[in-house]
PDB file of C-alpha atoms and ligand atoms in Angstrom:
ATOM      1  CA  MET A   5      45.442 -91.730 -69.378  1.00  0.00           C
ATOM      2  CA  SER A   6      46.395 -93.696 -66.122  1.00  0.00           C
ATOM      3  CA  ILE A   7      46.688 -97.104 -65.337  1.00  0.00           C
ATOM      4  CA  LEU A   8      46.594 -98.260 -61.885  1.00  0.00           C
ATOM      5  CA  MET A   9      48.949-101.570 -61.394  1.00  0.00           C
ATOM      6  CA  VAL A  10      48.082-104.143 -58.459  1.00  0.00           C
ATOM      7  CA  GLY A  11      50.329-107.099 -58.433  1.00  0.00           C
ATOM      8  CA  SER A  12      53.373-108.506 -56.548  1.00  0.00           C
ATOM      9  CA  VAL A  13      56.635-106.793 -55.841  1.00  0.00           C
ATOM     10  CA  ALA A  14      59.263-109.192 -55.252  1.00  0.00           C
ATOM     11  CA  MET A  15      62.875-110.226 -54.777  1.00  0.00           C
ATOM     12  CA  ASP A  16      63.416-112.895 -57.509  1.00  0.00           C
ATOM     13  CA  SER A  17      66.236-115.670 -57.558  1.00  0.00           C
ATOM     14  CA  VAL A  18      66.318-116.929 -61.062  1.00  0.00           C
ATOM     15  CA  GLU A  19      68.316-119.535 -62.777  1.00  0.00           C
ATOM     16  CA  THR A  20      68.745-120.177 -66.330  1.00  0.00           C
ATOM     17  CA  PRO A  21      70.860-122.225 -68.378  1.00  0.00           C
ATOM     18  CA  PHE A  22      72.932-118.568 -69.487  1.00  0.00           C
ATOM     19  CA  GLY A  23      73.324-117.508 -65.809  1.00  0.00           C
ATOM     20  CA  LYS A  24      71.721-116.791 -62.334  1.00  0.00           C
ATOM     21  CA  ALA A  25      70.302-113.580 -60.488  1.00  0.00           C
ATOM     22  CA  GLU A  26      70.204-114.089 -56.754  1.00  0.00           C
ATOM     23  CA  ALA A  27      66.948-111.562 -54.945  1.00  0.00           C
ATOM     24  CA  VAL A  28      66.597-109.193 -57.968  1.00  0.00           C
ATOM     25  CA  LEU A  29      63.779-107.116 -58.516  1.00  0.00           C
ATOM     26  CA  GLY A  30      60.785-108.668 -60.013  1.00  0.00           C
ATOM     27  CA  GLY A  31      57.341-109.437 -59.380  1.00  0.00           C
ATOM     28  CA  SER A  32      54.654-109.015 -61.969  1.00  0.00           C
ATOM     29  CA  ALA A  33      53.422-105.544 -60.827  1.00  0.00           C
ATOM     30  CA  ILE A  34      57.181-104.280 -61.060  1.00  0.00           C
ATOM     31  CA  TYR A  35      57.476-105.937 -64.991  1.00  0.00           C
ATOM     32  CA  SER A  36      54.145-104.338 -65.808  1.00  0.00           C
ATOM     33  CA  SER A  37      54.380-100.722 -64.265  1.00  0.00           C
ATOM     34  CA  VAL A  38      57.637-100.587 -65.778  1.00  0.00           C
ATOM     35  CA  SER A  39      56.633-101.710 -68.752  1.00  0.00           C
ATOM     36  CA  ALA A  40      53.648 -99.463 -69.144  1.00  0.00           C
ATOM     37  CA  SER A  41      55.436 -96.590 -68.137  1.00  0.00           C
ATOM     38  CA  TYR A  42      56.667 -96.185 -71.465  1.00  0.00           C
ATOM     39  CA  PHE A  43      53.326 -95.190 -72.520  1.00  0.00           C
ATOM     40  CA  THR A  44      51.018 -93.981 -69.924  1.00  0.00           C
ATOM     41  CA  GLU A  45      51.088 -92.646 -65.984  1.00  0.00           C
ATOM     42  CA  VAL A  46      51.058 -95.613 -63.954  1.00  0.00           C
ATOM     43  CA  GLN A  47      49.829 -95.878 -60.132  1.00  0.00           C
ATOM     44  CA  LEU A  48      51.507 -98.967 -58.354  1.00  0.00           C
ATOM     45  CA  VAL A  49      49.099-100.846 -55.518  1.00  0.00           C
ATOM     46  CA  ALA A  50      51.219-103.688 -53.612  1.00  0.00           C
ATOM     47  CA  VAL A  51      53.303-104.331 -50.895  1.00  0.00           C
ATOM     48  CA  VAL A  52      57.108-104.293 -49.579  1.00  0.00           C
ATOM     49  CA  GLY A  53      58.817-105.168 -46.692  1.00  0.00           C
ATOM     50  CA  THR A  54      61.187-103.717 -44.475  1.00  0.00           C
ATOM     51  CA  ASP A  55      64.238-105.088 -46.334  1.00  0.00           C
ATOM     52  CA  PHE A  56      63.091-103.972 -49.784  1.00  0.00           C
ATOM     53  CA  PRO A  57      66.039-101.873 -51.113  1.00  0.00           C
ATOM     54  CA  GLU A  58      65.637 -98.167 -51.750  1.00  0.00           C
ATOM     55  CA  GLU A  59      67.375 -98.200 -55.080  1.00  0.00           C
ATOM     56  CA  HIS A  60      64.253-100.069 -56.634  1.00  0.00           C
ATOM     57  CA  LEU A  61      62.083 -97.372 -55.296  1.00  0.00           C
ATOM     58  CA  ALA A  62      64.334 -95.068 -56.668  1.00  0.00           C
ATOM     59  CA  LEU A  63      64.098 -96.891 -60.045  1.00  0.00           C
ATOM     60  CA  LEU A  64      60.164 -96.883 -59.789  1.00  0.00           C
ATOM     61  CA  ALA A  65      60.348 -92.851 -59.469  1.00  0.00           C
ATOM     62  CA  ASP A  66      62.785 -92.624 -62.292  1.00  0.00           C
ATOM     63  CA  ARG A  67      60.046 -94.035 -64.229  1.00  0.00           C
ATOM     64  CA  GLN A  68      57.607 -91.693 -62.701  1.00  0.00           C
ATOM     65  CA  ILE A  69      55.437 -94.137 -61.039  1.00  0.00           C
ATOM     66  CA  ASP A  70      53.224 -92.975 -58.620  1.00  0.00           C
ATOM     67  CA  LEU A  71      54.078 -95.020 -55.604  1.00  0.00           C
ATOM     68  CA  GLY A  72      51.175 -93.403 -53.421  1.00  0.00           C
ATOM     69  CA  GLY A  73      49.585 -96.893 -53.363  1.00  0.00           C
ATOM     70  CA  LEU A  74      52.917 -98.970 -52.289  1.00  0.00           C
ATOM     71  CA  GLU A  75      52.498 -99.699 -48.737  1.00  0.00           C
ATOM     72  CA  ARG A  76      55.166-100.841 -46.823  1.00  0.00           C
ATOM     73  CA  ALA A  77      54.641-103.408 -44.221  1.00  0.00           C
ATOM     74  CA  PRO A  78      56.817-105.069 -41.229  1.00  0.00           C
ATOM     75  CA  GLY A  79      58.130-108.012 -42.282  1.00  0.00           C
ATOM     76  CA  GLN A  80      59.964-109.485 -45.499  1.00  0.00           C
ATOM     77  CA  THR A  81      59.249-108.647 -49.435  1.00  0.00           C
ATOM     78  CA  PHE A  82      57.741-111.378 -51.601  1.00  0.00           C
ATOM     79  CA  ARG A  83      60.278-114.058 -52.640  1.00  0.00           C
ATOM     80  CA  TRP A  84      60.119-116.233 -55.498  1.00  0.00           C
ATOM     81  CA  ALA A  85      62.387-118.619 -56.981  1.00  0.00           C
ATOM     82  CA  GLY A  86      62.712-120.467 -60.105  1.00  0.00           C
ATOM     83  CA  ARG A  87      64.476-122.327 -62.739  1.00  0.00           C
ATOM     84  CA  TYR A  88      64.634-122.610 -66.504  1.00  0.00           C
ATOM     85  CA  GLY A  89      65.808-125.214 -69.041  1.00  0.00           C
ATOM     86  CA  PHE A  90      66.610-125.052 -71.926  1.00  0.00           C
ATOM     87  CA  ASP A  91      62.879-124.688 -72.567  1.00  0.00           C
ATOM     88  CA  LEU A  92      62.584-121.113 -72.064  1.00  0.00           C
ATOM     89  CA  SER A  93      58.627-121.920 -71.757  1.00  0.00           C
ATOM     90  CA  GLU A  94      57.860-122.684 -68.274  1.00  0.00           C
ATOM     91  CA  PRO A  95      59.866-122.272 -64.825  1.00  0.00           C
ATOM     92  CA  GLU A  96      60.222-124.508 -62.541  1.00  0.00           C
ATOM     93  CA  THR A  97      59.018-122.411 -59.266  1.00  0.00           C
ATOM     94  CA  LEU A  98      61.657-123.747 -56.706  1.00  0.00           C
ATOM     95  CA  GLU A  99      59.960-121.620 -53.907  1.00  0.00           C
ATOM     96  CA  THR A 100      57.043-119.043 -53.091  1.00  0.00           C
ATOM     97  CA  ARG A 101      57.403-117.470 -49.806  1.00  0.00           C
ATOM     98  CA  LEU A 102      54.300-114.474 -49.920  1.00  0.00           C
ATOM     99  CA  ASN A 103      55.883-112.792 -46.765  1.00  0.00           C
ATOM    100  CA  VAL A 104      54.146-109.731 -46.389  1.00  0.00           C
ATOM    101  CA  PHE A 105      51.491-110.781 -48.762  1.00  0.00           C
ATOM    102  CA  GLU A 106      49.900-112.925 -46.404  1.00  0.00           C
ATOM    103  CA  GLN A 107      48.757-110.025 -44.553  1.00  0.00           C
ATOM    104  CA  PHE A 108      48.130-107.561 -47.398  1.00  0.00           C
ATOM    105  CA  ARG A 109      44.686-105.782 -48.038  1.00  0.00           C
ATOM    106  CA  PRO A 110      45.271-103.363 -51.141  1.00  0.00           C
ATOM    107  CA  LYS A 111      43.924 -99.812 -50.412  1.00  0.00           C
ATOM    108  CA  VAL A 112      43.633 -98.174 -53.023  1.00  0.00           C
ATOM    109  CA  PRO A 113      43.813 -94.210 -52.654  1.00  0.00           C
ATOM    110  CA  GLU A 114      40.852 -92.164 -53.377  1.00  0.00           C
ATOM    111  CA  PRO A 115      42.150 -90.066 -56.264  1.00  0.00           C
ATOM    112  CA  SER A 116      43.354 -93.257 -57.970  1.00  0.00           C
ATOM    113  CA  ARG A 117      39.588 -95.064 -57.548  1.00  0.00           C
ATOM    114  CA  ASP A 118      39.031 -92.947 -60.864  1.00  0.00           C
ATOM    115  CA  ALA A 119      41.450 -94.830 -62.723  1.00  0.00           C
ATOM    116  CA  GLU A 120      39.321 -96.201 -66.125  1.00  0.00           C
ATOM    117  CA  PHE A 121      42.308 -98.398 -66.732  1.00  0.00           C
ATOM    118  CA  VAL A 122      42.940-101.338 -64.377  1.00  0.00           C
ATOM    119  CA  PHE A 123      45.637-104.324 -64.275  1.00  0.00           C
ATOM    120  CA  LEU A 124      44.924-106.975 -61.714  1.00  0.00           C
ATOM    121  CA  ALA A 125      48.705-108.505 -62.824  1.00  0.00           C
ATOM    122  CA  ASN A 126      49.310-112.100 -60.880  1.00  0.00           C
ATOM    123  CA  ILE A 127      48.557-112.151 -57.382  1.00  0.00           C
ATOM    124  CA  ASP A 128      45.934-114.041 -54.984  1.00  0.00           C
ATOM    125  CA  PRO A 129      42.401-113.557 -56.717  1.00  0.00           C
ATOM    126  CA  GLU A 130      41.145-112.251 -53.683  1.00  0.00           C
ATOM    127  CA  LEU A 131      43.281-109.431 -53.798  1.00  0.00           C
ATOM    128  CA  GLN A 132      42.616-108.413 -57.268  1.00  0.00           C
ATOM    129  CA  LEU A 133      39.173-108.738 -56.314  1.00  0.00           C
ATOM    130  CA  THR A 134      39.564-106.372 -53.167  1.00  0.00           C
ATOM    131  CA  VAL A 135      41.073-103.703 -55.442  1.00  0.00           C
ATOM    132  CA  LEU A 136      38.473-104.113 -57.758  1.00  0.00           C
ATOM    133  CA  ARG A 137      35.584-103.590 -55.085  1.00  0.00           C
ATOM    134  CA  GLN A 138      37.465 -99.988 -54.641  1.00  0.00           C
ATOM    135  CA  MET A 139      37.356 -98.607 -58.062  1.00  0.00           C
ATOM    136  CA  ARG A 140      33.986 -96.458 -59.043  1.00  0.00           C
ATOM    137  CA  HIS A 141      33.783 -96.826 -62.749  1.00  0.00           C
ATOM    138  CA  PRO A 142      36.818 -98.500 -64.456  1.00  0.00           C
ATOM    139  CA  ARG A 143      36.453 -98.263 -68.267  1.00  0.00           C
ATOM    140  CA  LEU A 144      38.718-101.677 -68.847  1.00  0.00           C
ATOM    141  CA  VAL A 145      39.915-104.053 -66.727  1.00  0.00           C
ATOM    142  CA  ALA A 146      42.685-106.860 -67.279  1.00  0.00           C
ATOM    143  CA  CYS A 147      43.811-109.758 -64.981  1.00  0.00           C
ATOM    144  CA  ASP A 148      46.833-111.976 -65.314  1.00  0.00           C
ATOM    145  CA  THR A 149      46.733-115.060 -63.383  1.00  0.00           C
ATOM    146  CA  MET A 150      49.038-118.539 -62.626  1.00  0.00           C
ATOM    147  CA  ASN A 151      49.178-121.874 -62.259  1.00  0.00           C
ATOM    148  CA  PHE A 152      49.500-120.777 -58.194  1.00  0.00           C
ATOM    149  CA  TRP A 153      46.698-119.600 -57.993  1.00  0.00           C
ATOM    150  CA  ILE A 154      44.489-121.868 -60.299  1.00  0.00           C
ATOM    151  CA  GLU A 155      45.355-124.756 -58.170  1.00  0.00           C
ATOM    152  CA  ARG A 156      44.944-122.983 -54.882  1.00  0.00           C
ATOM    153  CA  LYS A 157      42.312-120.379 -55.039  1.00  0.00           C
ATOM    154  CA  ARG A 158      40.001-121.134 -58.263  1.00  0.00           C
ATOM    155  CA  GLU A 159      36.939-120.251 -56.816  1.00  0.00           C
ATOM    156  CA  GLY A 160      38.073-116.511 -56.113  1.00  0.00           C
ATOM    157  CA  LEU A 161      39.686-116.546 -59.730  1.00  0.00           C
ATOM    158  CA  GLU A 162      36.358-117.537 -61.366  1.00  0.00           C
ATOM    159  CA  ARG A 163      34.837-114.403 -59.651  1.00  0.00           C
ATOM    160  CA  VAL A 164      37.538-112.519 -61.207  1.00  0.00           C
ATOM    161  CA  LEU A 165      36.843-113.462 -64.461  1.00  0.00           C
ATOM    162  CA  GLU A 166      33.138-112.598 -64.364  1.00  0.00           C
ATOM    163  CA  LYS A 167      34.300-109.134 -63.455  1.00  0.00           C
ATOM    164  CA  VAL A 168      37.185-108.334 -65.832  1.00  0.00           C
ATOM    165  CA  ASP A 169      37.109-107.328 -69.510  1.00  0.00           C
ATOM    166  CA  VAL A 170      40.608-108.932 -70.556  1.00  0.00           C
ATOM    167  CA  VAL A 171      42.312-111.945 -69.716  1.00  0.00           C
ATOM    168  CA  ILE A 172      46.035-111.845 -70.533  1.00  0.00           C
ATOM    169  CA  ILE A 173      47.599-115.317 -69.606  1.00  0.00           C
ATOM    170  CA  ASN A 174      50.085-117.998 -71.033  1.00  0.00           C
ATOM    171  CA  GLU A 175      49.467-120.809 -73.110  1.00  0.00           C
ATOM    172  CA  ALA A 176      49.706-123.545 -70.379  1.00  0.00           C
ATOM    173  CA  GLU A 177      47.466-121.461 -67.925  1.00  0.00           C
ATOM    174  CA  ALA A 178      44.716-121.374 -70.551  1.00  0.00           C
ATOM    175  CA  ARG A 179      45.030-124.997 -70.989  1.00  0.00           C
ATOM    176  CA  GLN A 180      44.967-125.630 -66.885  1.00  0.00           C
ATOM    177  CA  LEU A 181      42.257-122.831 -66.353  1.00  0.00           C
ATOM    178  CA  SER A 182      39.704-124.278 -68.972  1.00  0.00           C
ATOM    179  CA  GLY A 183      40.474-128.052 -68.526  1.00  0.00           C
ATOM    180  CA  GLU A 184      41.152-127.913 -72.722  1.00  0.00           C
ATOM    181  CA  PRO A 185      44.260-129.171 -74.272  1.00  0.00           C
ATOM    182  CA  ASN A 186      43.009-127.332 -77.651  1.00  0.00           C
ATOM    183  CA  LEU A 187      43.941-123.623 -77.690  1.00  0.00           C
ATOM    184  CA  VAL A 188      40.746-122.388 -79.558  1.00  0.00           C
ATOM    185  CA  ARG A 189      38.155-124.926 -77.575  1.00  0.00           C
ATOM    186  CA  ALA A 190      40.063-123.314 -74.202  1.00  0.00           C
ATOM    187  CA  ALA A 191      39.755-119.820 -75.383  1.00  0.00           C
ATOM    188  CA  ARG A 192      36.161-120.238 -76.150  1.00  0.00           C
ATOM    189  CA  ARG A 193      35.809-121.874 -72.855  1.00  0.00           C
ATOM    190  CA  ILE A 194      37.684-118.631 -70.725  1.00  0.00           C
ATOM    191  CA  LEU A 195      35.169-116.313 -72.839  1.00  0.00           C
ATOM    192  CA  GLY A 196      32.126-117.974 -71.707  1.00  0.00           C
ATOM    193  CA  ALA A 197      33.144-117.371 -68.378  1.00  0.00           C
ATOM    194  CA  GLY A 198      33.394-113.670 -68.720  1.00  0.00           C
ATOM    195  CA  PRO A 199      35.735-111.704 -70.527  1.00  0.00           C
ATOM    196  CA  ASP A 200      35.283-110.271 -73.879  1.00  0.00           C
ATOM    197  CA  THR A 201      38.595-110.699 -74.832  1.00  0.00           C
ATOM    198  CA  LEU A 202      41.703-113.290 -74.304  1.00  0.00           C
ATOM    199  CA  VAL A 203      45.380-112.700 -75.138  1.00  0.00           C
ATOM    200  CA  ILE A 204      47.431-116.174 -74.684  1.00  0.00           C
ATOM    201  CA  LYS A 205      51.043-115.524 -74.516  1.00  0.00           C
ATOM    202  CA  ARG A 206      52.867-118.386 -76.369  1.00  0.00           C
ATOM    203  CA  GLY A 207      56.596-117.273 -75.330  1.00  0.00           C
ATOM    204  CA  GLU A 208      58.917-117.224 -77.856  1.00  0.00           C
ATOM    205  CA  TYR A 209      55.966-118.585 -80.894  1.00  0.00           C
ATOM    206  CA  GLY A 210      53.844-114.681 -79.958  1.00  0.00           C
ATOM    207  CA  ALA A 211      50.638-114.207 -79.096  1.00  0.00           C
ATOM    208  CA  LEU A 212      46.682-115.271 -79.917  1.00  0.00           C
ATOM    209  CA  MET A 213      44.235-112.391 -79.330  1.00  0.00           C
ATOM    210  CA  PHE A 214      40.529-113.841 -78.791  1.00  0.00           C
ATOM    211  CA  SER A 215      37.266-111.929 -78.625  1.00  0.00           C
ATOM    212  CA  ASN A 216      34.076-113.599 -79.983  1.00  0.00           C
ATOM    213  CA  ASP A 217      34.156-112.651 -83.242  1.00  0.00           C
ATOM    214  CA  SER A 218      37.745-112.552 -84.039  1.00  0.00           C
ATOM    215  CA  ILE A 219      41.081-114.568 -83.738  1.00  0.00           C
ATOM    216  CA  PHE A 220      44.586-112.434 -83.886  1.00  0.00           C
ATOM    217  CA  SER A 221      47.756-113.901 -84.334  1.00  0.00           C
ATOM    218  CA  ALA A 222      51.259-112.075 -83.369  1.00  0.00           C
ATOM    219  CA  PRO A 223      54.346-113.525 -84.215  1.00  0.00           C
ATOM    220  CA  GLY A 224      56.932-114.036 -81.417  1.00  0.00           C
ATOM    221  CA  TYR A 225      60.388-111.682 -82.227  1.00  0.00           C
ATOM    222  CA  PRO A 226      63.355-114.003 -83.304  1.00  0.00           C
ATOM    223  CA  LEU A 227      66.062-112.945 -80.970  1.00  0.00           C
ATOM    224  CA  GLU A 228      69.383-114.715 -80.952  1.00  0.00           C
ATOM    225  CA  SER A 229      69.932-114.001 -76.966  1.00  0.00           C
ATOM    226  CA  ILE A 230      67.256-114.767 -74.860  1.00  0.00           C
ATOM    227  CA  PHE A 231      68.579-114.220 -70.865  1.00  0.00           C
ATOM    228  CA  ASP A 232      65.826-114.561 -68.987  1.00  0.00           C
ATOM    229  CA  PRO A 233      62.141-115.216 -69.922  1.00  0.00           C
ATOM    230  CA  THR A 234      61.329-114.046 -66.386  1.00  0.00           C
ATOM    231  CA  GLY A 235      58.205-111.051 -66.195  1.00  0.00           C
ATOM    232  CA  ALA A 236      57.731-111.595 -70.242  1.00  0.00           C
ATOM    233  CA  GLY A 237      54.163-111.884 -69.627  1.00  0.00           C
ATOM    234  CA  ASP A 238      54.023-108.941 -67.196  1.00  0.00           C
ATOM    235  CA  ALA A 239      55.610-106.934 -69.311  1.00  0.00           C
ATOM    236  CA  PHE A 240      53.609-107.648 -72.290  1.00  0.00           C
ATOM    237  CA  ALA A 241      50.787-106.961 -70.076  1.00  0.00           C
ATOM    238  CA  GLY A 242      51.882-103.544 -69.436  1.00  0.00           C
ATOM    239  CA  GLY A 243      52.700-102.793 -72.859  1.00  0.00           C
ATOM    240  CA  PHE A 244      49.279-103.690 -73.855  1.00  0.00           C
ATOM    241  CA  LEU A 245      47.334-102.161 -71.488  1.00  0.00           C
ATOM    242  CA  GLY A 246      49.862 -98.904 -71.252  1.00  0.00           C
ATOM    243  CA  TYR A 247      49.236 -98.498 -74.953  1.00  0.00           C
ATOM    244  CA  LEU A 248      45.570 -98.896 -74.781  1.00  0.00           C
ATOM    245  CA  ALA A 249      45.639 -96.384 -72.159  1.00  0.00           C
ATOM    246  CA  ASN A 250      47.580 -93.964 -74.100  1.00  0.00           C
ATOM    247  CA  THR A 251      45.353 -94.297 -76.836  1.00  0.00           C
ATOM    248  CA  ARG A 252      41.690 -95.025 -75.432  1.00  0.00           C
ATOM    249  CA  ASP A 253      41.522 -96.703 -78.699  1.00  0.00           C
ATOM    250  CA  LEU A 254      39.580 -99.966 -77.895  1.00  0.00           C
ATOM    251  CA  THR A 255      38.692-100.883 -81.463  1.00  0.00           C
ATOM    252  CA  ASP A 256      39.810-104.573 -82.538  1.00  0.00           C
ATOM    253  CA  GLU A 257      42.487-102.553 -84.493  1.00  0.00           C
ATOM    254  CA  GLY A 258      43.511-100.925 -81.465  1.00  0.00           C
ATOM    255  CA  LEU A 259      43.820-104.074 -79.049  1.00  0.00           C
ATOM    256  CA  ARG A 260      46.068-105.617 -82.362  1.00  0.00           C
ATOM    257  CA  ARG A 261      48.269-102.895 -82.169  1.00  0.00           C
ATOM    258  CA  ALA A 262      48.171-103.258 -78.623  1.00  0.00           C
ATOM    259  CA  VAL A 263      49.272-106.709 -78.825  1.00  0.00           C
ATOM    260  CA  ILE A 264      52.158-105.856 -80.579  1.00  0.00           C
ATOM    261  CA  PHE A 265      53.684-103.410 -78.377  1.00  0.00           C
ATOM    262  CA  GLY A 266      52.840-106.087 -75.507  1.00  0.00           C
ATOM    263  CA  SER A 267      55.136-108.126 -77.441  1.00  0.00           C
ATOM    264  CA  VAL A 268      58.134-105.526 -78.062  1.00  0.00           C
ATOM    265  CA  MET A 269      58.242-105.237 -74.243  1.00  0.00           C
ATOM    266  CA  ALA A 270      58.387-108.612 -73.740  1.00  0.00           C
ATOM    267  CA  SER A 271      61.041-109.248 -76.419  1.00  0.00           C
ATOM    268  CA  PHE A 272      62.954-106.258 -74.694  1.00  0.00           C
ATOM    269  CA  THR A 273      62.471-107.670 -71.637  1.00  0.00           C
ATOM    270  CA  VAL A 274      64.363-111.597 -72.038  1.00  0.00           C
ATOM    271  CA  GLU A 275      67.282-109.573 -73.558  1.00  0.00           C
ATOM    272  CA  ASP A 276      68.807-109.759 -69.741  1.00  0.00           C
ATOM    273  CA  PHE A 277      67.954-110.420 -66.125  1.00  0.00           C
ATOM    274  CA  SER A 278      65.544-108.647 -63.903  1.00  0.00           C
ATOM    275  CA  LEU A 279      64.775-105.261 -65.547  1.00  0.00           C
ATOM    276  CA  ASN A 280      67.909-104.435 -66.489  1.00  0.00           C
ATOM    277  CA  ARG A 281      67.375-104.259 -70.177  1.00  0.00           C
ATOM    278  CA  LEU A 282      63.541-102.788 -69.624  1.00  0.00           C
ATOM    279  CA  ARG A 283      64.301 -99.956 -67.237  1.00  0.00           C
ATOM    280  CA  GLN A 284      66.672 -98.440 -69.791  1.00  0.00           C
ATOM    281  CA  LEU A 285      64.833 -98.566 -72.796  1.00  0.00           C
ATOM    282  CA  THR A 286      63.830 -95.166 -75.102  1.00  0.00           C
ATOM    283  CA  TYR A 287      60.594 -95.131 -76.750  1.00  0.00           C
ATOM    284  CA  PRO A 288      62.459 -94.328 -80.347  1.00  0.00           C
ATOM    285  CA  GLU A 289      63.738 -97.994 -79.735  1.00  0.00           C
ATOM    286  CA  ILE A 290      60.279 -99.373 -78.896  1.00  0.00           C
ATOM    287  CA  GLU A 291      58.561 -98.141 -81.932  1.00  0.00           C
ATOM    288  CA  ALA A 292      61.623 -99.189 -84.173  1.00  0.00           C
ATOM    289  CA  ARG A 293      60.961-102.894 -82.949  1.00  0.00           C
ATOM    290  CA  TYR A 294      57.512-102.547 -83.265  1.00  0.00           C
ATOM    291  CA  LYS A 295      57.863-101.718 -86.904  1.00  0.00           C
ATOM    292  CA  GLU A 296      60.342-104.756 -87.439  1.00  0.00           C
ATOM    293  CA  PHE A 297      57.052-106.583 -86.097  1.00  0.00           C
ATOM    294  CA  LYS A 298      55.406-105.638 -88.739  1.00  0.00           C
ATOM    295  CA  ARG A 299      57.554-106.638 -91.557  1.00  0.00           C
ATOM    296  CA  LEU A 300      57.901-109.645 -89.876  1.00  0.00           C
ATOM    297  CA  ALA A 301      54.618-110.952 -90.421  1.00  0.00           C
ATOM    298  CA  HIS A 302      54.015-108.899 -93.739  1.00  0.00           C
ATOM    299  CA  PHE A 303      53.472-110.757 -97.080  1.00  0.00           C
ATOM    300  CA  GLU A 304      51.983-109.152-100.174  1.00  0.00           C
ATOM    301  CA  ASP A 305      49.193-111.439-101.756  1.00  0.00           C
ATOM    302  CA  ILE A 306      49.503-112.100-105.576  1.00  0.00           C
TER     303      ILE A 306
HETATM  304  P1  LIG B 425      56.211-113.781 -65.662  1.00  0.00           P
HETATM  305  O1  LIG B 425      55.961-112.668 -66.465  1.00  0.00           O
HETATM  306  O2  LIG B 425      54.604-114.712 -65.875  1.00  0.00           O
HETATM  307  O3  LIG B 425      57.609-114.220 -66.177  1.00  0.00           O
HETATM  308  O4  LIG B 425      56.025-113.348 -64.082  1.00  0.00           O
HETATM  309  C1  LIG B 425      57.061-113.603 -63.460  1.00  0.00           C
HETATM  310  C2  LIG B 425      57.206-112.686 -61.921  1.00  0.00           C
HETATM  311  O5  LIG B 425      56.115-113.322 -61.726  1.00  0.00           O
HETATM  312  C3  LIG B 425      58.359-112.855 -61.152  1.00  0.00           C
HETATM  313  O6  LIG B 425      58.744-111.728 -60.975  1.00  0.00           O
HETATM  314  C4  LIG B 425      57.709-113.427 -59.679  1.00  0.00           C
HETATM  315  O7  LIG B 425      58.093-112.479 -58.711  1.00  0.00           O
HETATM  316  C5  LIG B 425      56.352-113.439 -60.024  1.00  0.00           C
HETATM  317  N1  LIG B 425      55.635-114.433 -58.904  1.00  0.00           N
HETATM  318  C6  LIG B 425      56.077-115.480 -59.355  1.00  0.00           C
HETATM  319  N2  LIG B 425      55.235-116.409 -58.642  1.00  0.00           N
HETATM  320  C7  LIG B 425      54.072-115.816 -58.052  1.00  0.00           C
HETATM  321  C8  LIG B 425      52.570-116.057 -57.333  1.00  0.00           C
HETATM  322  N3  LIG B 425      52.570-117.176 -56.901  1.00  0.00           N
HETATM  323  N4  LIG B 425      52.444-114.658 -56.905  1.00  0.00           N
HETATM  324  C9  LIG B 425      52.478-113.098 -57.887  1.00  0.00           C
HETATM  325  N5  LIG B 425      53.523-113.015 -58.369  1.00  0.00           N
HETATM  326  C10 LIG B 425      54.473-114.361 -58.449  1.00  0.00           C
END
């Protein structure tokens, strides 16, 4: 089963306490597509500028990602610059240059309109809606967003929330979106706005999944060296949705396993800058870490 991804393709400049990377491959659609590609076929809908290096396209093609919906427009690729302090949970955004995204009108290639799984990765909510309108009968639609859009495009975002099944956001975004500091109450409000399932990513502390009748708590993987948290959230979403698209198991148990696969992919992503770690994984490594996650939170009752 395949998944359609729309989101940003970026040249990121990132600074963490452990190093720096200038104009490297990034973007919400890239991290989520490469992550999902370990589980299922991926179709990418996005835009790049004429400055986008061929080697990045080769990386995506290597992962068998379908680039039929990747437009090449005149102008510069989207650029984002951010800096993390010792608390790696939230970057300070230094610069967001939308560039080719300003004029972008996503066009889903005809055969991809039948995709059953859709991920509206972090991007302008209006573009998320444009993609959704072109899909014929998706079985599961998930979305992400960030403070940038919550502040600037709230109305569009509310329309997105009405239409999606799953929302995958981080803790700060859940608080900002709901206007509620307590996460359980924040979750209730967000579920009230449309989706059946909400996943709140909590960085090194793991993730919480809420539905109307259950809460699941996944641990964070205790990593000794974290180099760059950029893309962890998108890699999480890619693993989560890739696993669901692969198994088509949308039961509560299936969703719980998907949260762990998402956490596995996020934990690999932060071990290096850009996609350096994520791009060279093997499936046995993914499975081994999945089993470690199981041991991590397991305890025997008396
Ligand atoms: P995360 O998984 O939340 O760390 O997402 C990081 C990615 O989001 C980076 O690679 C950025 O290129 C991308 N990004 C940053 N700001 C925006 C924005 N306003 N819209 C879309 N993508 C963004």
